[in-house]
Amino acid sequence: MTDPLNERPLGRRAILKGIGSVPLVGGGIALSTAASADQGSGTNEIDDESTESRPLECGELVSAQFTEDDPRTPTGEDAMNGARGGYRYHEYHFDGYANERVYFSAYTDSVPNPNYEPGYGDDPVYYKGDPALFLFDGDELIGYDPEAGYWGGAHVAARLPSDGTYRLVATAAFKADPTFEYVLEAYCSDRTPVTDRSPELVPIECGETIVGEFTDDDVRYRDNSSQLYDVYTFEGKCGDSVTITTRSAEEPARPRPRLFDPDGRYDGSRFEPDGTYVPGAETTFTGEEFVLSEYRLPKTGTYTIWVSSYGSARYEYELSLECWNNR
């Protein structure tokens, strides 16, 4: 199984008893339990006591188990759009950005089928559960998996329409009273990477070129240990423009930079409602170097440049930062 946003393997984790999470580093901003009414259609007031909604962070991995104490999905006029009424469920909430791509995966363990015989159409394993996921913007369903539960998993991907708080409902696809354990993974394409530990932050000044090197001491992407990162910081002002360039004379070497704003957000490429293409902070590979050219900073604060090894090779590279005052 791979992450469709970044084409990286999605590592399976051993299921933990009860509700818990695996500690993470990165993943962008901290999440709140509610959003103000002026944040757009993604706004969704959450009442933790009545809905038992649990906060979920981008990059987080949560283990959970359905029990007879869990609430049931509403029925009749109050039914959730798309979800079957009267089923046990867990509800999560997270803060998202407009145009951000998100991906959620829920899966269960499997056990061997003792009666399996090749060629007779039986499955070699049985799955312990049939999870289903539903993603809501307020009461509007914006994502679900039509094949949820068939292979012990469910997956939902969506591009968020606006800034605000969204709901994710986990339930069963076929059984109203599930008791199975599952693991829920949350991925956001436009947040700082989730790494195995906190990275060392190296300051870089406008007009400076730094020689960096990928080594075994660098931080690694949590679900792909061969992906290494070096992280640099600089102070930027709203309206100023920057050009970021990375290059290396070694082969094979493709040191790729990604720029994140003071909130830990990556301004990815997108199409506006009128069809206009906006490149955002997307870099271009010229065949010799990666370049983010004359990108206008959207706010004032500390920016981070995450340079990835784009593979398991260890090598030296150069990072250059140029700045222009447009005011």
Coordinates of C-alpha atoms in Angstrom, one line a residue:
M1 CA 0.0 0.0 0.0
T2 CA 1.3 3.5 -0.9
D3 CA 0.5 7.0 0.1
P4 CA -1.3 8.4 -3.1
L5 CA -0.2 12.0 -2.2
N6 CA 3.5 11.3 -2.0
E7 CA 3.9 7.8 -3.6
R8 CA 5.6 6.5 -0.5
P9 CA 4.9 3.2 1.3
L10 CA 2.3 3.3 4.1
G11 CA 3.9 1.3 6.9
R12 CA 1.5 -0.9 8.9
R13 CA 1.7 -0.6 12.7
A14 CA 0.9 -3.1 15.5
I15 CA -2.5 -2.3 17.0
L16 CA -2.4 -1.0 20.5
K17 CA -5.1 -1.6 23.1
G18 CA -7.5 1.2 23.8
I19 CA -7.4 4.6 22.3
G20 CA -3.9 6.1 21.9
S21 CA -1.5 7.6 19.4
V22 CA 2.1 7.3 18.3
P23 CA 4.2 10.4 19.1
L24 CA 5.0 12.4 16.0
V25 CA 7.3 15.3 15.0
G26 CA 6.2 17.8 12.3
G27 CA 2.8 17.6 10.7
G28 CA 2.2 21.4 10.8
I29 CA 0.1 23.5 13.1
A30 CA -1.5 22.3 16.3
L31 CA -5.2 21.6 16.0
S32 CA -8.1 23.2 17.9
T33 CA -11.5 21.7 18.8
A34 CA -13.5 24.4 17.1
A35 CA -13.2 27.1 14.5
S36 CA -14.6 30.6 14.3
A37 CA -17.7 31.2 12.3
D38 CA -15.8 33.4 9.7
Q39 CA -13.5 30.6 8.5
G40 CA -15.6 29.4 5.7
S41 CA -17.7 26.3 5.0
G42 CA -15.1 24.1 6.7
T43 CA -16.1 25.6 10.1
N44 CA -17.9 23.1 12.3
E45 CA -18.6 23.6 16.0
I46 CA -17.5 20.6 18.0
D47 CA -19.0 19.6 21.3
D48 CA -16.7 17.0 22.7
E49 CA -19.0 15.9 25.5
S50 CA -22.1 15.2 23.3
T51 CA -20.3 13.9 20.2
E52 CA -17.3 12.3 21.9
S53 CA -15.3 13.8 19.1
R54 CA -11.5 13.3 19.3
P55 CA -8.9 15.7 18.0
L56 CA -6.8 14.3 15.1
E57 CA -3.5 15.7 13.8
C58 CA -2.0 15.5 10.4
G59 CA 0.6 12.8 10.4
E60 CA -0.9 11.1 13.5
L61 CA -1.4 7.4 13.8
V62 CA -4.2 6.3 16.2
S63 CA -5.3 2.9 17.5
A64 CA -8.8 2.3 18.6
Q65 CA -11.4 -0.4 19.3
F66 CA -15.2 -0.3 19.0
T67 CA -17.1 -1.3 22.1
E68 CA -20.7 -1.4 23.3
D69 CA -20.2 2.0 25.0
D70 CA -19.7 3.8 21.7
P71 CA -22.6 6.0 20.4
R72 CA -24.6 5.0 17.3
T73 CA -24.9 7.0 14.1
P74 CA -28.2 9.0 14.0
T75 CA -31.2 7.8 12.1
G76 CA -34.1 9.4 10.4
E77 CA -33.9 13.1 9.7
D78 CA -30.8 13.4 11.8
A79 CA -28.9 10.7 9.8
M80 CA -25.4 11.4 8.7
N81 CA -25.2 11.9 4.9
G82 CA -23.8 8.6 3.4
A83 CA -23.4 6.7 6.7
R84 CA -25.8 4.0 7.8
G85 CA -27.9 4.8 10.8
G86 CA -27.7 2.9 14.0
Y87 CA -24.1 1.8 13.7
R88 CA -21.5 2.2 16.4
Y89 CA -19.0 4.9 15.5
H90 CA -16.0 7.1 16.5
E91 CA -15.8 10.7 15.5
Y92 CA -12.6 12.7 15.0
H93 CA -12.0 16.3 14.1
F94 CA -9.1 18.2 12.5
D95 CA -8.3 21.7 11.2
G96 CA -7.6 22.0 7.5
Y97 CA -6.6 24.6 5.0
A98 CA -8.3 25.6 1.7
N99 CA -7.0 23.5 -1.2
E100 CA -5.1 21.1 1.1
R101 CA -5.0 17.5 0.1
V102 CA -5.7 15.0 2.9
Y103 CA -5.7 11.2 3.0
F104 CA -7.1 9.0 5.8
S105 CA -6.6 5.2 6.1
A106 CA -8.2 2.8 8.5
Y107 CA -7.2 -0.9 8.6
T108 CA -7.4 -4.0 10.7
D109 CA -5.2 -7.1 11.2
S110 CA -5.8 -10.3 9.4
V111 CA -5.6 -14.0 10.4
P112 CA -4.9 -17.0 8.2
N113 CA -7.8 -18.9 6.7
P114 CA -7.3 -22.5 8.0
N115 CA -9.6 -23.9 5.2
Y116 CA -7.9 -22.0 2.4
E117 CA -7.2 -24.1 -0.8
P118 CA -5.5 -22.4 -3.8
G119 CA -7.7 -22.4 -6.8
Y120 CA -11.1 -22.6 -5.0
G121 CA -11.8 -18.9 -4.8
D122 CA -11.3 -18.6 -1.0
D123 CA -9.3 -15.8 0.5
P124 CA -6.1 -16.9 2.2
V125 CA -6.8 -14.6 5.2
Y126 CA -9.7 -13.3 7.2
Y127 CA -9.8 -9.7 8.3
K128 CA -10.8 -8.9 11.8
G129 CA -13.0 -6.0 10.9
D130 CA -14.7 -4.0 8.2
P131 CA -13.9 -0.3 8.8
A132 CA -15.6 2.5 6.9
L133 CA -14.6 6.2 6.8
F134 CA -16.7 9.3 6.1
L135 CA -15.3 12.8 5.8
F136 CA -17.6 15.8 6.4
D137 CA -17.4 19.5 5.9
G138 CA -20.1 20.5 8.4
D139 CA -23.0 18.2 7.5
E140 CA -21.9 17.8 3.9
L141 CA -20.2 14.5 2.9
I142 CA -17.0 15.3 0.9
G143 CA -15.2 11.9 1.0
Y144 CA -15.9 8.2 1.5
D145 CA -14.7 4.8 0.2
P146 CA -17.3 2.9 -1.8
E147 CA -15.3 -0.3 -1.3
A148 CA -14.8 0.1 2.5
G149 CA -14.6 -3.0 4.6
Y150 CA -14.0 -5.6 1.8
W151 CA -10.3 -6.1 2.5
G152 CA -10.2 -5.0 6.1
G153 CA -9.6 -1.3 5.3
A154 CA -11.0 2.0 4.2
H155 CA -9.4 5.0 2.5
V156 CA -10.6 8.6 2.0
A157 CA -8.8 11.3 0.0
A158 CA -10.0 14.8 -0.6
R159 CA -9.0 18.4 -1.4
L160 CA -10.4 20.6 1.3
P161 CA -12.7 23.5 0.0
S162 CA -11.8 26.0 2.7
D163 CA -10.1 26.8 6.0
G164 CA -11.9 25.3 9.0
T165 CA -12.6 22.3 11.2
Y166 CA -13.6 19.0 9.5
R167 CA -15.2 15.8 10.8
L168 CA -14.0 12.2 10.2
V169 CA -16.4 9.4 11.2
A170 CA -15.1 5.9 11.6
T171 CA -17.6 3.1 11.7
A172 CA -18.2 -0.4 10.3
A173 CA -19.3 -1.1 6.7
F174 CA -21.5 -4.1 7.4
K175 CA -22.0 -4.7 11.1
A176 CA -24.0 -2.4 13.4
D177 CA -22.3 -3.6 16.5
P178 CA -18.6 -3.9 15.7
T179 CA -16.0 -4.9 18.3
F180 CA -12.8 -4.9 16.2
E181 CA -9.6 -2.9 16.7
Y182 CA -8.3 -0.7 13.9
V183 CA -5.5 1.7 13.2
L184 CA -6.3 5.2 11.7
E185 CA -3.6 7.1 9.8
A186 CA -3.9 10.8 8.8
Y187 CA -1.8 12.3 6.1
C188 CA -1.8 15.9 4.8
S189 CA 0.3 16.7 1.8
D190 CA 0.8 20.4 2.6
R191 CA 2.2 20.2 6.1
T192 CA 5.8 19.8 7.4
P193 CA 6.9 16.2 7.1
V194 CA 6.5 13.8 10.0
T195 CA 10.0 12.7 11.1
D196 CA 11.5 10.2 13.5
R197 CA 12.7 13.1 15.8
S198 CA 12.9 16.9 15.9
P199 CA 15.3 18.2 13.2
E200 CA 18.2 20.6 13.9
L201 CA 17.2 24.0 12.5
V202 CA 20.0 25.7 10.5
P203 CA 19.6 29.5 9.9
I204 CA 20.3 30.8 6.4
E205 CA 20.5 34.5 5.5
C206 CA 19.3 36.2 2.3
G207 CA 22.1 36.2 -0.3
E208 CA 23.8 33.2 1.4
T209 CA 24.8 29.9 -0.1
I210 CA 25.3 27.0 2.3
V211 CA 27.0 23.7 1.6
G212 CA 25.0 20.9 3.2
E213 CA 25.4 17.1 3.4
F214 CA 23.1 14.2 3.8
T215 CA 24.5 11.8 6.4
D216 CA 23.2 9.0 8.6
D217 CA 22.7 11.5 11.4
D218 CA 19.9 13.4 9.5
V219 CA 16.3 13.1 10.5
R220 CA 14.2 10.6 8.5
Y221 CA 10.6 10.5 7.2
R222 CA 8.6 8.4 9.7
D223 CA 7.3 5.9 7.1
N224 CA 10.3 5.8 4.8
S225 CA 13.6 5.6 6.7
S226 CA 15.6 6.1 3.5
Q227 CA 14.2 9.6 3.0
L228 CA 16.6 12.1 4.8
Y229 CA 15.9 15.8 5.6
D230 CA 18.0 18.9 6.4
V231 CA 16.0 21.9 7.7
Y232 CA 16.9 25.5 7.3
T233 CA 15.1 28.7 8.6
F234 CA 15.0 32.3 7.6
E235 CA 12.9 35.4 8.6
G236 CA 10.6 36.6 5.9
K237 CA 8.2 39.6 5.5
C238 CA 4.8 39.5 3.8
G239 CA 5.1 40.7 0.2
D240 CA 8.8 40.0 -0.2
S241 CA 10.0 37.6 -2.9
V242 CA 12.5 34.7 -2.5
T243 CA 14.3 32.4 -4.9
I244 CA 15.5 29.1 -3.5
T245 CA 18.0 26.9 -5.4
T246 CA 19.5 23.5 -4.6
R247 CA 22.1 21.7 -6.6
S248 CA 24.7 18.9 -6.3
A249 CA 27.6 17.8 -8.5
E250 CA 27.4 14.2 -7.3
E251 CA 25.5 11.4 -8.9
P252 CA 22.9 10.3 -8.3
A253 CA 21.8 13.4 -6.3
R254 CA 18.6 15.4 -6.4
P255 CA 18.4 17.6 -3.3
R256 CA 14.8 18.9 -3.4
P257 CA 13.7 21.9 -1.3
R258 CA 10.1 22.6 0.0
L259 CA 9.2 25.9 1.6
F260 CA 6.8 26.0 4.6
D261 CA 5.3 29.2 6.0
P262 CA 5.4 30.2 9.7
D263 CA 2.3 28.0 10.3
G264 CA 4.0 24.9 8.9
R265 CA 2.0 25.1 5.7
Y266 CA 3.2 24.3 2.1
D267 CA 1.5 26.5 -0.5
G268 CA 1.0 23.8 -3.2
S269 CA 0.1 24.2 -6.8
R270 CA -3.7 24.3 -7.5
F271 CA -6.4 25.4 -9.9
E272 CA -8.6 28.3 -8.8
P273 CA -12.4 28.1 -9.2
D274 CA -12.1 30.1 -12.5
G275 CA -9.7 27.5 -13.9
T276 CA -6.5 29.6 -13.4
Y277 CA -3.4 27.6 -12.5
V278 CA -1.5 28.8 -9.5
P279 CA 2.0 27.2 -9.1
G280 CA 2.3 28.2 -5.5
A281 CA 5.7 27.3 -3.9
E282 CA 6.2 24.4 -6.3
T283 CA 9.9 23.9 -7.4
T284 CA 11.1 23.2 -10.9
F285 CA 13.9 20.8 -11.8
T286 CA 16.0 22.1 -14.6
G287 CA 18.1 19.0 -15.1
E288 CA 20.9 20.4 -13.0
E289 CA 19.1 22.1 -10.0
F290 CA 15.8 22.6 -8.2
V291 CA 14.5 26.2 -8.3
L292 CA 11.7 28.0 -6.5
S293 CA 11.7 31.2 -8.5
E294 CA 10.6 34.6 -7.1
Y295 CA 7.9 33.3 -4.8
R296 CA 6.1 36.1 -2.9
L297 CA 5.8 35.4 0.8
P298 CA 2.2 35.4 2.1
K299 CA 2.9 36.4 5.7
T300 CA 5.6 37.7 8.0
G301 CA 7.5 35.2 10.3
T302 CA 10.0 32.3 10.4
Y303 CA 10.0 30.2 7.2
T304 CA 11.5 26.7 7.0
I305 CA 13.2 25.1 4.0
W306 CA 13.0 21.3 4.1
V307 CA 15.7 19.8 1.8
S308 CA 15.1 16.1 1.1
S309 CA 17.6 13.6 -0.2
Y310 CA 15.0 12.1 -2.6
G311 CA 16.4 8.7 -2.0
S312 CA 18.9 6.8 0.2
A313 CA 22.1 8.3 -1.3
R314 CA 24.5 10.4 1.0
Y315 CA 26.0 13.4 -0.7
E316 CA 26.9 17.1 -0.5
Y317 CA 24.8 19.8 -2.0
E318 CA 24.4 23.6 -2.1
L319 CA 21.4 25.6 -0.9
S320 CA 21.1 29.3 -2.0
L321 CA 18.6 31.9 -0.8
E322 CA 17.9 35.2 -2.6
C323 CA 15.4 37.8 -1.4
W324 CA 13.8 40.9 -2.8
N325 CA 11.9 43.7 -1.0
N326 CA 8.7 44.3 -3.1
R327 CA 7.3 47.1 -0.9

